[in-house]
mmCIF file of C-alpha atoms in Angstrom:
data_model
loop_
_atom_site.group_PDB
_atom_site.id
_atom_site.type_symbol
_atom_site.label_atom_id
_atom_site.label_comp_id
_atom_site.label_asym_id
_atom_site.label_seq_id
_atom_site.Cartn_x
_atom_site.Cartn_y
_atom_site.Cartn_z
ATOM 1 C CA UNK A 1 156.361 111.751 185.758
ATOM 2 C CA UNK A 2 159.631 110.451 187.034
ATOM 3 C CA UNK A 3 162.534 111.931 185.101
ATOM 4 C CA UNK A 4 164.911 109.186 186.241
ATOM 5 C CA UNK A 5 162.735 106.284 185.190
ATOM 6 C CA UNK A 6 164.211 103.487 183.162
ATOM 7 C CA UNK A 7 163.188 104.185 179.595
ATOM 8 C CA UNK A 8 165.591 101.930 177.720
ATOM 9 C CA UNK A 9 167.330 98.633 178.365
ATOM 10 C CA UNK A 10 170.420 97.099 176.854
ATOM 11 C CA UNK A 11 170.651 93.313 176.625
ATOM 12 C CA UNK A 12 172.422 90.649 174.621
ATOM 13 C CA UNK A 13 171.062 87.422 173.122
ATOM 14 C CA UNK A 14 173.828 85.423 171.510
ATOM 15 C CA UNK A 15 175.571 87.731 169.051
ATOM 16 C CA UNK A 16 172.689 90.230 168.955
ATOM 17 C CA UNK A 17 172.750 93.359 171.124
ATOM 18 C CA UNK A 18 169.275 94.762 171.825
ATOM 19 C CA UNK A 19 168.371 98.308 172.826
ATOM 20 C CA UNK A 20 164.755 98.240 174.003
ATOM 21 C CA UNK A 21 162.706 101.391 174.748
ATOM 22 C CA UNK A 22 159.762 99.694 176.452
ATOM 23 C CA UNK A 23 158.719 101.527 179.611
ATOM 24 C CA UNK A 24 157.880 99.014 182.344
ATOM 25 C CA UNK A 25 154.307 98.850 183.645
ATOM 26 C CA UNK A 26 154.607 99.135 187.449
ATOM 27 C CA UNK A 27 151.418 98.979 189.554
ATOM 28 C CA UNK A 28 153.233 100.516 192.547
ATOM 29 C CA UNK A 29 153.993 103.609 190.477
ATOM 30 C CA UNK A 30 150.310 104.017 189.559
ATOM 31 C CA UNK A 31 149.265 103.727 193.184
ATOM 32 C CA UNK A 32 151.755 106.373 194.312
ATOM 33 C CA UNK A 33 150.882 108.743 191.453
ATOM 34 C CA UNK A 34 147.128 108.450 191.864
ATOM 35 C CA UNK A 35 147.071 108.856 195.652
ATOM 36 C CA UNK A 36 149.470 111.795 195.536
ATOM 37 C CA UNK A 37 147.517 113.575 192.825
ATOM 38 C CA UNK A 38 144.214 112.834 194.586
ATOM 39 C CA UNK A 39 145.433 114.281 197.891
ATOM 40 C CA UNK A 40 147.024 117.318 196.268
ATOM 41 C CA UNK A 41 143.998 118.109 194.109
ATOM 42 C CA UNK A 42 141.560 117.689 197.011
ATOM 43 C CA UNK A 43 143.712 119.998 199.143
ATOM 44 C CA UNK A 44 144.150 122.548 196.338
ATOM 45 C CA UNK A 45 140.692 122.509 194.681
ATOM 46 C CA UNK A 46 138.344 121.083 197.278
ATOM 47 C CA UNK A 47 136.676 117.699 197.633
ATOM 48 C CA UNK A 48 134.206 117.646 194.711
ATOM 49 C CA UNK A 49 136.302 119.236 191.981
ATOM 50 C CA UNK A 50 139.520 117.659 193.307
ATOM 51 C CA UNK A 51 138.178 114.108 193.100
ATOM 52 C CA UNK A 52 136.727 114.733 189.613
ATOM 53 C CA UNK A 53 139.989 116.143 188.213
ATOM 54 C CA UNK A 54 142.039 113.457 189.988
ATOM 55 C CA UNK A 55 139.954 110.739 188.342
ATOM 56 C CA UNK A 56 140.401 112.343 184.899
ATOM 57 C CA UNK A 57 144.151 112.771 185.491
ATOM 58 C CA UNK A 58 144.501 109.181 186.653
ATOM 59 C CA UNK A 59 142.665 107.830 183.607
ATOM 60 C CA UNK A 60 144.828 109.905 181.240
ATOM 61 C CA UNK A 61 148.044 108.833 183.012
ATOM 62 C CA UNK A 62 147.085 105.150 182.951
ATOM 63 C CA UNK A 63 146.190 105.317 179.246
ATOM 64 C CA UNK A 64 149.476 107.045 178.421
ATOM 65 C CA UNK A 65 151.610 104.584 180.393
ATOM 66 C CA UNK A 66 149.693 101.561 179.129
ATOM 67 C CA UNK A 67 150.128 102.754 175.531
ATOM 68 C CA UNK A 68 153.868 103.237 176.046
ATOM 69 C CA UNK A 69 154.064 99.734 177.522
ATOM 70 C CA UNK A 70 152.120 98.173 174.624
ATOM 71 C CA UNK A 71 153.830 99.986 171.741
ATOM 72 C CA UNK A 72 157.632 99.932 171.824
ATOM 73 C CA UNK A 73 160.623 99.440 169.574
ATOM 74 C CA UNK A 74 163.846 97.458 169.688
ATOM 75 C CA UNK A 75 167.119 98.236 167.995
ATOM 76 C CA UNK A 76 169.071 95.052 167.242
ATOM 77 C CA UNK A 77 172.750 95.051 166.302
ATOM 78 C CA UNK A 78 174.077 91.679 165.162
ATOM 79 C CA UNK A 79 177.826 91.163 165.570
ATOM 80 C CA UNK A 80 177.963 88.195 163.167
ATOM 81 C CA UNK A 81 175.978 89.640 160.281
ATOM 82 C CA UNK A 82 176.994 93.264 161.020
ATOM 83 C CA UNK A 83 173.349 94.212 160.518
ATOM 84 C CA UNK A 84 171.250 96.762 162.386
ATOM 85 C CA UNK A 85 167.490 96.203 162.463
ATOM 86 C CA UNK A 86 164.740 98.202 164.155
ATOM 87 C CA UNK A 87 161.559 96.348 165.075
ATOM 88 C CA UNK A 88 158.377 97.964 166.315
ATOM 89 C CA UNK A 89 156.197 95.871 168.578
ATOM 90 C CA UNK A 90 152.577 95.945 169.670
ATOM 91 C CA UNK A 91 151.822 93.640 172.617
ATOM 92 C CA UNK A 92 155.054 91.636 172.162
ATOM 93 C CA UNK A 93 154.255 90.967 168.497
ATOM 94 C CA UNK A 94 156.402 92.416 165.764
ATOM 95 C CA UNK A 95 154.399 95.055 163.936
ATOM 96 C CA UNK A 96 157.097 96.388 161.613
ATOM 97 C CA UNK A 97 160.686 95.441 160.829
ATOM 98 C CA UNK A 98 163.057 97.925 159.241
ATOM 99 C CA UNK A 99 166.580 97.107 158.100
ATOM 100 C CA UNK A 100 168.714 100.114 158.939
ATOM 101 C CA UNK A 101 171.969 98.770 157.492
ATOM 102 C CA UNK A 102 173.552 95.488 156.414
ATOM 103 C CA UNK A 103 177.013 96.713 157.330
ATOM 104 C CA UNK A 104 176.905 98.401 160.745
ATOM 105 C CA UNK A 105 179.633 100.944 161.409
ATOM 106 C CA UNK A 106 179.648 102.444 164.926
ATOM 107 C CA UNK A 107 181.541 105.521 163.714
ATOM 108 C CA UNK A 108 178.513 106.573 161.635
ATOM 109 C CA UNK A 109 176.322 106.835 164.745
ATOM 110 C CA UNK A 110 175.781 110.420 165.787
ATOM 111 C CA UNK A 111 174.045 112.018 168.740
ATOM 112 C CA UNK A 112 172.279 115.220 167.751
ATOM 113 C CA UNK A 113 171.373 117.613 170.593
ATOM 114 C CA UNK A 114 167.685 118.436 170.770
ATOM 115 C CA UNK A 115 166.597 121.249 173.093
ATOM 116 C CA UNK A 116 162.955 121.451 174.075
ATOM 117 C CA UNK A 117 161.372 123.057 177.115
ATOM 118 C CA UNK A 118 164.798 124.090 178.367
ATOM 119 C CA UNK A 119 166.085 120.513 178.496
ATOM 120 C CA UNK A 120 168.672 119.035 176.172
ATOM 121 C CA UNK A 121 168.025 115.551 174.880
ATOM 122 C CA UNK A 122 169.897 113.674 172.182
ATOM 123 C CA UNK A 123 168.659 111.926 169.070
ATOM 124 C CA UNK A 124 170.637 108.783 168.288
ATOM 125 C CA UNK A 125 170.990 108.925 164.514
ATOM 126 C CA UNK A 126 172.506 106.475 162.046
ATOM 127 C CA UNK A 127 173.448 108.238 158.843
ATOM 128 C CA UNK A 128 173.849 106.108 155.749
ATOM 129 C CA UNK A 129 172.264 107.033 152.415
ATOM 130 C CA UNK A 130 169.466 108.437 154.565
ATOM 131 C CA UNK A 131 169.138 109.697 158.107
ATOM 132 C CA UNK A 132 167.658 107.184 160.586
ATOM 133 C CA UNK A 133 166.558 108.629 163.928
ATOM 134 C CA UNK A 134 166.757 105.584 166.183
ATOM 135 C CA UNK A 135 166.211 106.673 169.772
ATOM 136 C CA UNK A 136 165.721 109.787 171.866
ATOM 137 C CA UNK A 137 168.157 109.837 174.772
ATOM 138 C CA UNK A 138 167.128 111.974 177.730
ATOM 139 C CA UNK A 139 170.415 112.757 179.493
ATOM 140 C CA UNK A 140 174.123 113.201 178.808
ATOM 141 C CA UNK A 141 174.871 110.283 181.165
ATOM 142 C CA UNK A 142 172.592 107.948 179.177
ATOM 143 C CA UNK A 143 174.233 109.096 175.957
ATOM 144 C CA UNK A 144 177.665 108.259 177.364
ATOM 145 C CA UNK A 145 176.391 104.915 178.655
ATOM 146 C CA UNK A 146 175.183 103.936 175.177
ATOM 147 C CA UNK A 147 178.359 105.222 173.500
ATOM 148 C CA UNK A 148 180.547 103.259 175.923
ATOM 149 C CA UNK A 149 178.449 100.110 175.557
ATOM 150 C CA UNK A 150 178.688 100.214 171.776
ATOM 151 C CA UNK A 151 182.423 100.969 171.823
ATOM 152 C CA UNK A 152 183.307 98.298 174.416
ATOM 153 C CA UNK A 153 180.860 95.459 173.775
ATOM 154 C CA UNK A 154 180.113 95.381 170.053
ATOM 155 C CA UNK A 155 182.986 93.656 168.308
ATOM 156 C CA UNK A 156 182.468 93.422 164.585
ATOM 157 C CA UNK A 157 184.453 90.710 162.819
#
């Protein structure tokens, strides 16, 4: 899978800033992945076994990517109300809404390093009376991008 893929988006609708973790569903990406894996597996394992494993791999990859496209969450920060809400969606319909805080304070956001498989990721956490893990950030650059966006663009009255 592509490590540099776009796995979150930042947008603004009126006074609400939205951090969306929906992975886009790109048919071109599926075509490239399936043909590459098919050719590699045929070359490495032979025609019969290679095609069989390539078909299984393609089905698993498509199911994984389709599931990540269907099920996603949005983090909404409202400048007017100073509220932070996380919504979980299934097929563009809101499945669950969770109020994180009614009085958003950007200084309470913390980014906890998480090391797995030799890679360091960051968990965006909002600590109030309880700990709210909001988003997993894959790189230091993405962490800085989110920190800068929140510091520069979210003006609480």
